[in-house]
């Protein structure tokens, strides 16, 4: 099995913080993803954009972390957008019922 190494790249702009995730987000990568999100999820002064355009796979652990971030941002009344969702990932979000709670956007929209 040739799993793509999970990677998180962060870019802070004037009005937003963008996290670009790539590879495969599974249990083995969950801690890396959780740490990256924890560093910025409480920053209510900026919109948080999660760019999943290069994400190849996400399991229930990864979805749970996205849901946790969604709840925190909602409590803070701070913008949280998931952008560039690949079709396969979108189907998983639809099946798990979280699509309706996600603000879907295009990279650079905030």
PDB file of N, CA and C in Angstrom:
ATOM      1  N   UNK A   1       0.847  -1.185   0.000  1.00  0.00           N
ATOM      2  CA  UNK A   1       0.000   0.000   0.000  1.00  0.00           C
ATOM      3  C   UNK A   1       0.882   1.234   0.000  1.00  0.00           C
ATOM      4  N   UNK A   2       0.685   2.121  -0.945  1.00  0.00           N
ATOM      5  CA  UNK A   2       1.519   3.319  -1.043  1.00  0.00           C
ATOM      6  C   UNK A   2       0.719   4.545  -0.612  1.00  0.00           C
ATOM      7  N   UNK A   3       0.680   4.771   0.678  1.00  0.00           N
ATOM      8  CA  UNK A   3      -0.067   5.906   1.224  1.00  0.00           C
ATOM      9  C   UNK A   3       0.699   7.195   0.985  1.00  0.00           C
ATOM     10  N   UNK A   4      -0.033   8.226   0.580  1.00  0.00           N
ATOM     11  CA  UNK A   4       0.583   9.538   0.417  1.00  0.00           C
ATOM     12  C   UNK A   4       0.790  10.147   1.789  1.00  0.00           C
ATOM     13  N   UNK A   5       1.987  10.650   2.025  1.00  0.00           N
ATOM     14  CA  UNK A   5       2.296  11.264   3.310  1.00  0.00           C
ATOM     15  C   UNK A   5       1.396  12.476   3.537  1.00  0.00           C
ATOM     16  N   UNK A   6       0.830  12.535   4.725  1.00  0.00           N
ATOM     17  CA  UNK A   6      -0.041  13.647   5.092  1.00  0.00           C
ATOM     18  C   UNK A   6       0.811  14.878   5.359  1.00  0.00           C
ATOM     19  N   UNK A   7       0.311  16.026   4.908  1.00  0.00           N
ATOM     20  CA  UNK A   7       1.044  17.269   5.095  1.00  0.00           C
ATOM     21  C   UNK A   7       0.076  18.420   5.339  1.00  0.00           C
ATOM     22  N   UNK A   8       0.477  19.351   6.199  1.00  0.00           N
ATOM     23  CA  UNK A   8      -0.295  20.562   6.471  1.00  0.00           C
ATOM     24  C   UNK A   8       0.601  21.753   6.198  1.00  0.00           C
ATOM     25  N   UNK A   9       0.128  22.659   5.366  1.00  0.00           N
ATOM     26  CA  UNK A   9       0.828  23.918   5.102  1.00  0.00           C
ATOM     27  C   UNK A   9      -0.075  25.046   5.560  1.00  0.00           C
ATOM     28  N   UNK A  10       0.499  25.996   6.281  1.00  0.00           N
ATOM     29  CA  UNK A  10      -0.277  27.116   6.808  1.00  0.00           C
ATOM     30  C   UNK A  10       0.187  28.418   6.182  1.00  0.00           C
ATOM     31  N   UNK A  11      -0.797  29.244   5.835  1.00  0.00           N
ATOM     32  CA  UNK A  11      -0.510  30.580   5.304  1.00  0.00           C
ATOM     33  C   UNK A  11      -1.428  31.565   6.013  1.00  0.00           C
ATOM     34  N   UNK A  12      -0.838  32.580   6.606  1.00  0.00           N
ATOM     35  CA  UNK A  12      -1.625  33.600   7.290  1.00  0.00           C
ATOM     36  C   UNK A  12      -1.664  34.845   6.415  1.00  0.00           C
ATOM     37  N   UNK A  13      -2.879  35.254   6.086  1.00  0.00           N
ATOM     38  CA  UNK A  13      -3.099  36.444   5.282  1.00  0.00           C
ATOM     39  C   UNK A  13      -3.695  37.533   6.173  1.00  0.00           C
ATOM     40  N   UNK A  14      -3.993  38.682   5.595  1.00  0.00           N
ATOM     41  CA  UNK A  14      -4.514  39.794   6.389  1.00  0.00           C
ATOM     42  C   UNK A  14      -5.817  39.445   7.105  1.00  0.00           C
ATOM     43  N   UNK A  15      -6.726  38.781   6.385  1.00  0.00           N
ATOM     44  CA  UNK A  15      -8.048  38.501   6.962  1.00  0.00           C
ATOM     45  C   UNK A  15      -8.326  37.033   7.203  1.00  0.00           C
ATOM     46  N   UNK A  16      -7.380  36.166   6.884  1.00  0.00           N
ATOM     47  CA  UNK A  16      -7.647  34.734   7.026  1.00  0.00           C
ATOM     48  C   UNK A  16      -6.383  33.943   7.317  1.00  0.00           C
ATOM     49  N   UNK A  17      -6.617  32.754   7.826  1.00  0.00           N
ATOM     50  CA  UNK A  17      -5.572  31.758   7.998  1.00  0.00           C
ATOM     51  C   UNK A  17      -5.998  30.572   7.156  1.00  0.00           C
ATOM     52  N   UNK A  18      -5.108  30.153   6.277  1.00  0.00           N
ATOM     53  CA  UNK A  18      -5.434  29.045   5.391  1.00  0.00           C
ATOM     54  C   UNK A  18      -4.558  27.849   5.744  1.00  0.00           C
ATOM     55  N   UNK A  19      -5.217  26.712   5.969  1.00  0.00           N
ATOM     56  CA  UNK A  19      -4.520  25.452   6.154  1.00  0.00           C
ATOM     57  C   UNK A  19      -4.769  24.611   4.921  1.00  0.00           C
ATOM     58  N   UNK A  20      -3.701  24.240   4.230  1.00  0.00           N
ATOM     59  CA  UNK A  20      -3.819  23.355   3.065  1.00  0.00           C
ATOM     60  C   UNK A  20      -3.370  21.975   3.518  1.00  0.00           C
ATOM     61  N   UNK A  21      -4.276  21.003   3.395  1.00  0.00           N
ATOM     62  CA  UNK A  21      -3.902  19.651   3.780  1.00  0.00           C
ATOM     63  C   UNK A  21      -3.840  18.777   2.539  1.00  0.00           C
ATOM     64  N   UNK A  22      -2.891  17.862   2.556  1.00  0.00           N
ATOM     65  CA  UNK A  22      -2.705  16.990   1.400  1.00  0.00           C
ATOM     66  C   UNK A  22      -2.314  15.593   1.866  1.00  0.00           C
ATOM     67  N   UNK A  23      -2.502  14.638   0.967  1.00  0.00           N
ATOM     68  CA  UNK A  23      -2.168  13.258   1.281  1.00  0.00           C
ATOM     69  C   UNK A  23      -3.352  12.515   1.843  1.00  0.00           C
ATOM     70  N   UNK A  24      -3.083  11.666   2.840  1.00  0.00           N
ATOM     71  CA  UNK A  24      -4.119  10.826   3.428  1.00  0.00           C
ATOM     72  C   UNK A  24      -4.260  11.145   4.906  1.00  0.00           C
ATOM     73  N   UNK A  25      -5.451  11.581   5.282  1.00  0.00           N
ATOM     74  CA  UNK A  25      -5.742  11.922   6.675  1.00  0.00           C
ATOM     75  C   UNK A  25      -6.424  10.732   7.331  1.00  0.00           C
ATOM     76  N   UNK A  26      -5.627   9.953   8.035  1.00  0.00           N
ATOM     77  CA  UNK A  26      -6.137   8.784   8.741  1.00  0.00           C
ATOM     78  C   UNK A  26      -5.668   8.845  10.184  1.00  0.00           C
ATOM     79  N   UNK A  27      -5.864   7.774  10.923  1.00  0.00           N
ATOM     80  CA  UNK A  27      -5.506   7.742  12.340  1.00  0.00           C
ATOM     81  C   UNK A  27      -4.035   8.101  12.559  1.00  0.00           C
ATOM     82  N   UNK A  28      -3.163   7.638  11.680  1.00  0.00           N
ATOM     83  CA  UNK A  28      -1.732   7.901  11.831  1.00  0.00           C
ATOM     84  C   UNK A  28      -1.395   9.389  11.673  1.00  0.00           C
ATOM     85  N   UNK A  29      -2.183  10.105  10.893  1.00  0.00           N
ATOM     86  CA  UNK A  29      -1.925  11.525  10.635  1.00  0.00           C
ATOM     87  C   UNK A  29      -2.763  12.443  11.518  1.00  0.00           C
ATOM     88  N   UNK A  30      -3.678  11.881  12.268  1.00  0.00           N
ATOM     89  CA  UNK A  30      -4.641  12.683  13.028  1.00  0.00           C
ATOM     90  C   UNK A  30      -3.976  13.634  14.008  1.00  0.00           C
ATOM     91  N   UNK A  31      -2.933  13.199  14.696  1.00  0.00           N
ATOM     92  CA  UNK A  31      -2.272  14.049  15.686  1.00  0.00           C
ATOM     93  C   UNK A  31      -1.643  15.278  15.022  1.00  0.00           C
ATOM     94  N   UNK A  32      -1.029  15.080  13.871  1.00  0.00           N
ATOM     95  CA  UNK A  32      -0.441  16.198  13.120  1.00  0.00           C
ATOM     96  C   UNK A  32      -1.513  17.208  12.749  1.00  0.00           C
ATOM     97  N   UNK A  33      -2.640  16.711  12.245  1.00  0.00           N
ATOM     98  CA  UNK A  33      -3.744  17.583  11.845  1.00  0.00           C
ATOM     99  C   UNK A  33      -4.337  18.301  13.050  1.00  0.00           C
ATOM    100  N   UNK A  34      -4.538  17.566  14.131  1.00  0.00           N
ATOM    101  CA  UNK A  34      -5.114  18.152  15.339  1.00  0.00           C
ATOM    102  C   UNK A  34      -4.226  19.289  15.871  1.00  0.00           C
ATOM    103  N   UNK A  35      -2.917  19.065  15.897  1.00  0.00           N
ATOM    104  CA  UNK A  35      -1.990  20.096  16.381  1.00  0.00           C
ATOM    105  C   UNK A  35      -2.022  21.341  15.501  1.00  0.00           C
ATOM    106  N   UNK A  36      -2.071  21.147  14.192  1.00  0.00           N
ATOM    107  CA  UNK A  36      -2.121  22.289  13.263  1.00  0.00           C
ATOM    108  C   UNK A  36      -3.396  23.098  13.477  1.00  0.00           C
ATOM    109  N   UNK A  37      -4.522  22.420  13.647  1.00  0.00           N
ATOM    110  CA  UNK A  37      -5.789  23.114  13.869  1.00  0.00           C
ATOM    111  C   UNK A  37      -5.831  23.800  15.237  1.00  0.00           C
ATOM    112  N   UNK A  38      -5.345  23.114  16.263  1.00  0.00           N
ATOM    113  CA  UNK A  38      -5.377  23.690  17.608  1.00  0.00           C
ATOM    114  C   UNK A  38      -4.611  25.007  17.677  1.00  0.00           C
ATOM    115  N   UNK A  39      -3.583  25.127  16.857  1.00  0.00           N
ATOM    116  CA  UNK A  39      -2.765  26.339  16.867  1.00  0.00           C
ATOM    117  C   UNK A  39      -3.516  27.556  16.336  1.00  0.00           C
ATOM    118  N   UNK A  40      -4.584  27.333  15.555  1.00  0.00           N
ATOM    119  CA  UNK A  40      -5.267  28.465  14.908  1.00  0.00           C
ATOM    120  C   UNK A  40      -6.779  28.507  15.099  1.00  0.00           C
ATOM    121  N   UNK A  41      -7.389  27.437  15.553  1.00  0.00           N
ATOM    122  CA  UNK A  41      -8.856  27.347  15.576  1.00  0.00           C
ATOM    123  C   UNK A  41      -9.503  28.391  16.490  1.00  0.00           C
ATOM    124  N   UNK A  42      -8.807  28.830  17.514  1.00  0.00           N
ATOM    125  CA  UNK A  42      -9.370  29.818  18.445  1.00  0.00           C
ATOM    126  C   UNK A  42      -9.099  31.254  18.020  1.00  0.00           C
ATOM    127  N   UNK A  43      -8.453  31.445  16.890  1.00  0.00           N
ATOM    128  CA  UNK A  43      -8.149  32.789  16.389  1.00  0.00           C
ATOM    129  C   UNK A  43      -9.386  33.377  15.719  1.00  0.00           C
ATOM    130  N   UNK A  44     -10.285  33.919  16.524  1.00  0.00           N
ATOM    131  CA  UNK A  44     -11.549  34.444  16.019  1.00  0.00           C
ATOM    132  C   UNK A  44     -11.377  35.733  15.228  1.00  0.00           C
ATOM    133  N   UNK A  45     -10.197  36.329  15.282  1.00  0.00           N
ATOM    134  CA  UNK A  45      -9.952  37.575  14.564  1.00  0.00           C
ATOM    135  C   UNK A  45      -9.787  37.371  13.065  1.00  0.00           C
ATOM    136  N   UNK A  46      -9.624  36.121  12.632  1.00  0.00           N
ATOM    137  CA  UNK A  46      -9.431  35.823  11.213  1.00  0.00           C
ATOM    138  C   UNK A  46     -10.296  34.647  10.787  1.00  0.00           C
ATOM    139  N   UNK A  47     -10.712  34.670   9.535  1.00  0.00           N
ATOM    140  CA  UNK A  47     -11.432  33.530   8.971  1.00  0.00           C
ATOM    141  C   UNK A  47     -10.464  32.351   8.885  1.00  0.00           C
ATOM    142  N   UNK A  48     -10.975  31.160   9.082  1.00  0.00           N
ATOM    143  CA  UNK A  48     -10.163  29.954   8.948  1.00  0.00           C
ATOM    144  C   UNK A  48     -10.627  29.204   7.707  1.00  0.00           C
ATOM    145  N   UNK A  49      -9.692  28.972   6.808  1.00  0.00           N
ATOM    146  CA  UNK A  49      -9.998  28.276   5.560  1.00  0.00           C
ATOM    147  C   UNK A  49      -9.224  26.970   5.541  1.00  0.00           C
ATOM    148  N   UNK A  50      -9.942  25.867   5.390  1.00  0.00           N
ATOM    149  CA  UNK A  50      -9.333  24.555   5.279  1.00  0.00           C
ATOM    150  C   UNK A  50      -9.422  24.128   3.818  1.00  0.00           C
ATOM    151  N   UNK A  51      -8.284  24.152   3.146  1.00  0.00           N
ATOM    152  CA  UNK A  51      -8.218  23.790   1.729  1.00  0.00           C
ATOM    153  C   UNK A  51      -7.896  22.300   1.647  1.00  0.00           C
ATOM    154  N   UNK A  52      -8.855  21.524   1.171  1.00  0.00           N
ATOM    155  CA  UNK A  52      -8.686  20.072   1.088  1.00  0.00           C
ATOM    156  C   UNK A  52      -8.497  19.601  -0.359  1.00  0.00           C
ATOM    157  N   UNK A  53      -8.135  20.500  -1.239  1.00  0.00           N
ATOM    158  CA  UNK A  53      -8.005  20.181  -2.656  1.00  0.00           C
ATOM    159  C   UNK A  53      -7.025  19.072  -2.978  1.00  0.00           C
ATOM    160  N   UNK A  54      -6.004  18.904  -2.145  1.00  0.00           N
ATOM    161  CA  UNK A  54      -5.006  17.863  -2.388  1.00  0.00           C
ATOM    162  C   UNK A  54      -5.156  16.678  -1.433  1.00  0.00           C
ATOM    163  N   UNK A  55      -6.278  16.643  -0.704  1.00  0.00           N
ATOM    164  CA  UNK A  55      -6.542  15.534   0.209  1.00  0.00           C
ATOM    165  C   UNK A  55      -7.022  14.341  -0.604  1.00  0.00           C
ATOM    166  N   UNK A  56      -6.398  13.201  -0.421  1.00  0.00           N
ATOM    167  CA  UNK A  56      -6.741  12.006  -1.196  1.00  0.00           C
ATOM    168  C   UNK A  56      -7.651  11.050  -0.429  1.00  0.00           C
ATOM    169  N   UNK A  57      -7.605  11.138   0.910  1.00  0.00           N
ATOM    170  CA  UNK A  57      -8.377  10.203   1.734  1.00  0.00           C
ATOM    171  C   UNK A  57      -8.584  10.836   3.102  1.00  0.00           C
ATOM    172  N   UNK A  58      -9.745  10.596   3.688  1.00  0.00           N
ATOM    173  CA  UNK A  58     -10.014  11.015   5.061  1.00  0.00           C
ATOM    174  C   UNK A  58     -10.841   9.921   5.723  1.00  0.00           C
ATOM    175  N   UNK A  59     -10.468   9.547   6.947  1.00  0.00           N
ATOM    176  CA  UNK A  59     -11.248   8.540   7.662  1.00  0.00           C
ATOM    177  C   UNK A  59     -12.090   9.208   8.738  1.00  0.00           C
ATOM    178  N   UNK A  60     -12.765   8.404   9.539  1.00  0.00           N
ATOM    179  CA  UNK A  60     -13.675   8.953  10.542  1.00  0.00           C
ATOM    180  C   UNK A  60     -12.948   9.793  11.588  1.00  0.00           C
ATOM    181  N   UNK A  61     -11.695   9.477  11.864  1.00  0.00           N
ATOM    182  CA  UNK A  61     -10.920  10.274  12.815  1.00  0.00           C
ATOM    183  C   UNK A  61     -10.732  11.686  12.275  1.00  0.00           C
ATOM    184  N   UNK A  62     -10.349  11.782  11.025  1.00  0.00           N
ATOM    185  CA  UNK A  62     -10.159  13.093  10.391  1.00  0.00           C
ATOM    186  C   UNK A  62     -11.454  13.874  10.312  1.00  0.00           C
ATOM    187  N   UNK A  63     -12.537  13.197   9.967  1.00  0.00           N
ATOM    188  CA  UNK A  63     -13.845  13.863   9.914  1.00  0.00           C
ATOM    189  C   UNK A  63     -14.220  14.383  11.299  1.00  0.00           C
ATOM    190  N   UNK A  64     -13.935  13.601  12.324  1.00  0.00           N
ATOM    191  CA  UNK A  64     -14.221  14.031  13.695  1.00  0.00           C
ATOM    192  C   UNK A  64     -13.461  15.290  14.076  1.00  0.00           C
ATOM    193  N   UNK A  65     -12.235  15.411  13.629  1.00  0.00           N
ATOM    194  CA  UNK A  65     -11.434  16.604  13.922  1.00  0.00           C
ATOM    195  C   UNK A  65     -12.018  17.814  13.200  1.00  0.00           C
ATOM    196  N   UNK A  66     -12.454  17.635  11.958  1.00  0.00           N
ATOM    197  CA  UNK A  66     -13.089  18.730  11.215  1.00  0.00           C
ATOM    198  C   UNK A  66     -14.367  19.167  11.939  1.00  0.00           C
ATOM    199  N   UNK A  67     -15.160  18.208  12.407  1.00  0.00           N
ATOM    200  CA  UNK A  67     -16.392  18.532  13.126  1.00  0.00           C
ATOM    201  C   UNK A  67     -16.070  19.295  14.413  1.00  0.00           C
ATOM    202  N   UNK A  68     -15.035  18.880  15.136  1.00  0.00           N
ATOM    203  CA  UNK A  68     -14.630  19.591  16.356  1.00  0.00           C
ATOM    204  C   UNK A  68     -14.265  21.036  16.054  1.00  0.00           C
ATOM    205  N   UNK A  69     -13.495  21.241  14.977  1.00  0.00           N
ATOM    206  CA  UNK A  69     -13.119  22.606  14.580  1.00  0.00           C
ATOM    207  C   UNK A  69     -14.356  23.408  14.203  1.00  0.00           C
ATOM    208  N   UNK A  70     -15.275  22.777  13.499  1.00  0.00           N
ATOM    209  CA  UNK A  70     -16.523  23.430  13.108  1.00  0.00           C
ATOM    210  C   UNK A  70     -17.296  23.908  14.338  1.00  0.00           C
ATOM    211  N   UNK A  71     -17.385  23.067  15.359  1.00  0.00           N
ATOM    212  CA  UNK A  71     -18.100  23.424  16.585  1.00  0.00           C
ATOM    213  C   UNK A  71     -17.421  24.584  17.306  1.00  0.00           C
ATOM    214  N   UNK A  72     -16.104  24.541  17.402  1.00  0.00           N
ATOM    215  CA  UNK A  72     -15.366  25.618  18.073  1.00  0.00           C
ATOM    216  C   UNK A  72     -15.570  26.935  17.347  1.00  0.00           C
ATOM    217  N   UNK A  73     -15.436  26.915  16.029  1.00  0.00           N
ATOM    218  CA  UNK A  73     -15.587  28.142  15.246  1.00  0.00           C
ATOM    219  C   UNK A  73     -17.016  28.672  15.353  1.00  0.00           C
ATOM    220  N   UNK A  74     -17.999  27.769  15.406  1.00  0.00           N
ATOM    221  CA  UNK A  74     -19.389  28.175  15.549  1.00  0.00           C
ATOM    222  C   UNK A  74     -19.611  28.861  16.901  1.00  0.00           C
ATOM    223  N   UNK A  75     -19.048  28.290  17.960  1.00  0.00           N
ATOM    224  CA  UNK A  75     -19.173  28.892  19.289  1.00  0.00           C
ATOM    225  C   UNK A  75     -18.531  30.276  19.338  1.00  0.00           C
ATOM    226  N   UNK A  76     -17.424  30.435  18.616  1.00  0.00           N
ATOM    227  CA  UNK A  76     -16.727  31.724  18.572  1.00  0.00           C
ATOM    228  C   UNK A  76     -17.392  32.700  17.604  1.00  0.00           C
ATOM    229  N   UNK A  77     -18.364  32.194  16.832  1.00  0.00           N
ATOM    230  CA  UNK A  77     -18.993  32.968  15.755  1.00  0.00           C
ATOM    231  C   UNK A  77     -17.928  33.498  14.789  1.00  0.00           C
ATOM    232  N   UNK A  78     -16.998  32.616  14.472  1.00  0.00           N
ATOM    233  CA  UNK A  78     -15.875  32.942  13.594  1.00  0.00           C
ATOM    234  C   UNK A  78     -15.994  32.122  12.305  1.00  0.00           C
ATOM    235  N   UNK A  79     -15.699  32.725  11.169  1.00  0.00           N
ATOM    236  CA  UNK A  79     -15.838  32.028   9.888  1.00  0.00           C
ATOM    237  C   UNK A  79     -14.921  30.807   9.764  1.00  0.00           C
ATOM    238  N   UNK A  80     -15.491  29.736   9.217  1.00  0.00           N
ATOM    239  CA  UNK A  80     -14.747  28.507   8.932  1.00  0.00           C
ATOM    240  C   UNK A  80     -15.225  27.994   7.586  1.00  0.00           C
ATOM    241  N   UNK A  81     -14.322  27.922   6.641  1.00  0.00           N
ATOM    242  CA  UNK A  81     -14.668  27.498   5.288  1.00  0.00           C
ATOM    243  C   UNK A  81     -13.819  26.303   4.890  1.00  0.00           C
ATOM    244  N   UNK A  82     -14.441  25.323   4.266  1.00  0.00           N
ATOM    245  CA  UNK A  82     -13.714  24.204   3.679  1.00  0.00           C
ATOM    246  C   UNK A  82     -13.761  24.412   2.178  1.00  0.00           C
ATOM    247  N   UNK A  83     -12.590  24.488   1.559  1.00  0.00           N
ATOM    248  CA  UNK A  83     -12.554  24.822   0.133  1.00  0.00           C
ATOM    249  C   UNK A  83     -11.928  23.706  -0.699  1.00  0.00           C
ATOM    250  N   UNK A  84     -12.235  23.752  -1.983  1.00  0.00           N
ATOM    251  CA  UNK A  84     -11.668  22.835  -2.981  1.00  0.00           C
ATOM    252  C   UNK A  84     -11.868  21.364  -2.618  1.00  0.00           C
ATOM    253  N   UNK A  85     -13.099  21.014  -2.278  1.00  0.00           N
ATOM    254  CA  UNK A  85     -13.390  19.652  -1.822  1.00  0.00           C
ATOM    255  C   UNK A  85     -13.451  18.699  -3.016  1.00  0.00           C
ATOM    256  N   UNK A  86     -12.557  17.695  -3.051  1.00  0.00           N
ATOM    257  CA  UNK A  86     -12.624  16.704  -4.136  1.00  0.00           C
ATOM    258  C   UNK A  86     -13.928  15.904  -4.057  1.00  0.00           C
ATOM    259  N   UNK A  87     -14.385  15.396  -5.186  1.00  0.00           N
ATOM    260  CA  UNK A  87     -15.669  14.695  -5.260  1.00  0.00           C
ATOM    261  C   UNK A  87     -15.766  13.540  -4.271  1.00  0.00           C
ATOM    262  N   UNK A  88     -14.714  12.746  -4.136  1.00  0.00           N
ATOM    263  CA  UNK A  88     -14.751  11.600  -3.226  1.00  0.00           C
ATOM    264  C   UNK A  88     -14.878  12.026  -1.772  1.00  0.00           C
ATOM    265  N   UNK A  89     -14.196  13.092  -1.403  1.00  0.00           N
ATOM    266  CA  UNK A  89     -14.267  13.619  -0.038  1.00  0.00           C
ATOM    267  C   UNK A  89     -15.653  14.232   0.193  1.00  0.00           C
ATOM    268  N   UNK A  90     -16.180  14.912  -0.815  1.00  0.00           N
ATOM    269  CA  UNK A  90     -17.511  15.524  -0.729  1.00  0.00           C
ATOM    270  C   UNK A  90     -18.563  14.454  -0.459  1.00  0.00           C
ATOM    271  N   UNK A  91     -18.432  13.313  -1.137  1.00  0.00           N
ATOM    272  CA  UNK A  91     -19.376  12.214  -0.919  1.00  0.00           C
ATOM    273  C   UNK A  91     -19.333  11.730   0.534  1.00  0.00           C
ATOM    274  N   UNK A  92     -18.136  11.630   1.092  1.00  0.00           N
ATOM    275  CA  UNK A  92     -18.019  11.225   2.501  1.00  0.00           C
ATOM    276  C   UNK A  92     -18.643  12.258   3.425  1.00  0.00           C
ATOM    277  N   UNK A  93     -18.401  13.539   3.139  1.00  0.00           N
ATOM    278  CA  UNK A  93     -19.016  14.599   3.938  1.00  0.00           C
ATOM    279  C   UNK A  93     -20.538  14.525   3.825  1.00  0.00           C
ATOM    280  N   UNK A  94     -21.043  14.240   2.629  1.00  0.00           N
ATOM    281  CA  UNK A  94     -22.491  14.106   2.432  1.00  0.00           C
ATOM    282  C   UNK A  94     -23.042  12.908   3.215  1.00  0.00           C
ATOM    283  N   UNK A  95     -22.353  11.773   3.123  1.00  0.00           N
ATOM    284  CA  UNK A  95     -22.803  10.553   3.796  1.00  0.00           C
ATOM    285  C   UNK A  95     -22.810  10.710   5.315  1.00  0.00           C
ATOM    286  N   UNK A  96     -21.845  11.446   5.850  1.00  0.00           N
ATOM    287  CA  UNK A  96     -21.765  11.621   7.303  1.00  0.00           C
ATOM    288  C   UNK A  96     -22.666  12.749   7.789  1.00  0.00           C
ATOM    289  N   UNK A  97     -23.239  13.509   6.857  1.00  0.00           N
ATOM    290  CA  UNK A  97     -24.174  14.556   7.226  1.00  0.00           C
ATOM    291  C   UNK A  97     -23.550  15.888   7.616  1.00  0.00           C
ATOM    292  N   UNK A  98     -22.240  16.041   7.417  1.00  0.00           N
ATOM    293  CA  UNK A  98     -21.638  17.315   7.823  1.00  0.00           C
ATOM    294  C   UNK A  98     -21.606  18.353   6.704  1.00  0.00           C
ATOM    295  N   UNK A  99     -21.898  17.950   5.498  1.00  0.00           N
ATOM    296  CA  UNK A  99     -21.866  18.900   4.374  1.00  0.00           C
ATOM    297  C   UNK A  99     -22.759  20.108   4.619  1.00  0.00           C
ATOM    298  N   UNK A 100     -23.911  19.872   5.197  1.00  0.00           N
ATOM    299  CA  UNK A 100     -24.852  20.957   5.455  1.00  0.00           C
ATOM    300  C   UNK A 100     -24.361  21.986   6.456  1.00  0.00           C
ATOM    301  N   UNK A 101     -23.332  21.625   7.225  1.00  0.00           N
ATOM    302  CA  UNK A 101     -22.801  22.538   8.233  1.00  0.00           C
ATOM    303  C   UNK A 101     -21.547  23.260   7.777  1.00  0.00           C
ATOM    304  N   UNK A 102     -20.990  22.814   6.658  1.00  0.00           N
ATOM    305  CA  UNK A 102     -19.745  23.392   6.156  1.00  0.00           C
ATOM    306  C   UNK A 102     -20.026  24.572   5.238  1.00  0.00           C
ATOM    307  N   UNK A 103     -19.274  25.631   5.422  1.00  0.00           N
ATOM    308  CA  UNK A 103     -19.268  26.717   4.441  1.00  0.00           C
ATOM    309  C   UNK A 103     -18.266  26.286   3.386  1.00  0.00           C
ATOM    310  N   UNK A 104     -18.748  26.054   2.203  1.00  0.00           N
ATOM    311  CA  UNK A 104     -17.854  25.630   1.129  1.00  0.00           C
ATOM    312  C   UNK A 104     -17.477  26.851   0.310  1.00  0.00           C
ATOM    313  N   UNK A 105     -16.200  26.984   0.051  1.00  0.00           N
ATOM    314  CA  UNK A 105     -15.737  28.150  -0.678  1.00  0.00           C
ATOM    315  C   UNK A 105     -14.664  27.815  -1.671  1.00  0.00           C
ATOM    316  N   UNK A 106     -14.223  28.860  -2.313  1.00  0.00           N
ATOM    317  CA  UNK A 106     -13.144  28.748  -3.292  1.00  0.00           C
ATOM    318  C   UNK A 106     -11.917  29.376  -2.675  1.00  0.00           C
ATOM    319  N   UNK A 107     -10.771  28.762  -2.913  1.00  0.00           N
ATOM    320  CA  UNK A 107      -9.522  29.252  -2.354  1.00  0.00           C
ATOM    321  C   UNK A 107      -9.364  30.749  -2.596  1.00  0.00           C
ATOM    322  N   UNK A 108      -8.964  31.441  -1.542  1.00  0.00           N
ATOM    323  CA  UNK A 108      -8.723  32.874  -1.662  1.00  0.00           C
ATOM    324  C   UNK A 108      -9.942  33.726  -1.503  1.00  0.00           C
ATOM    325  N   UNK A 109     -11.089  33.133  -1.146  1.00  0.00           N
ATOM    326  CA  UNK A 109     -12.320  33.910  -1.067  1.00  0.00           C
ATOM    327  C   UNK A 109     -12.427  34.743   0.204  1.00  0.00           C
ATOM    328  N   UNK A 110     -11.556  34.486   1.162  1.00  0.00           N
ATOM    329  CA  UNK A 110     -11.647  35.257   2.410  1.00  0.00           C
ATOM    330  C   UNK A 110     -10.394  36.064   2.649  1.00  0.00           C
TER     331      UNK A 110
END
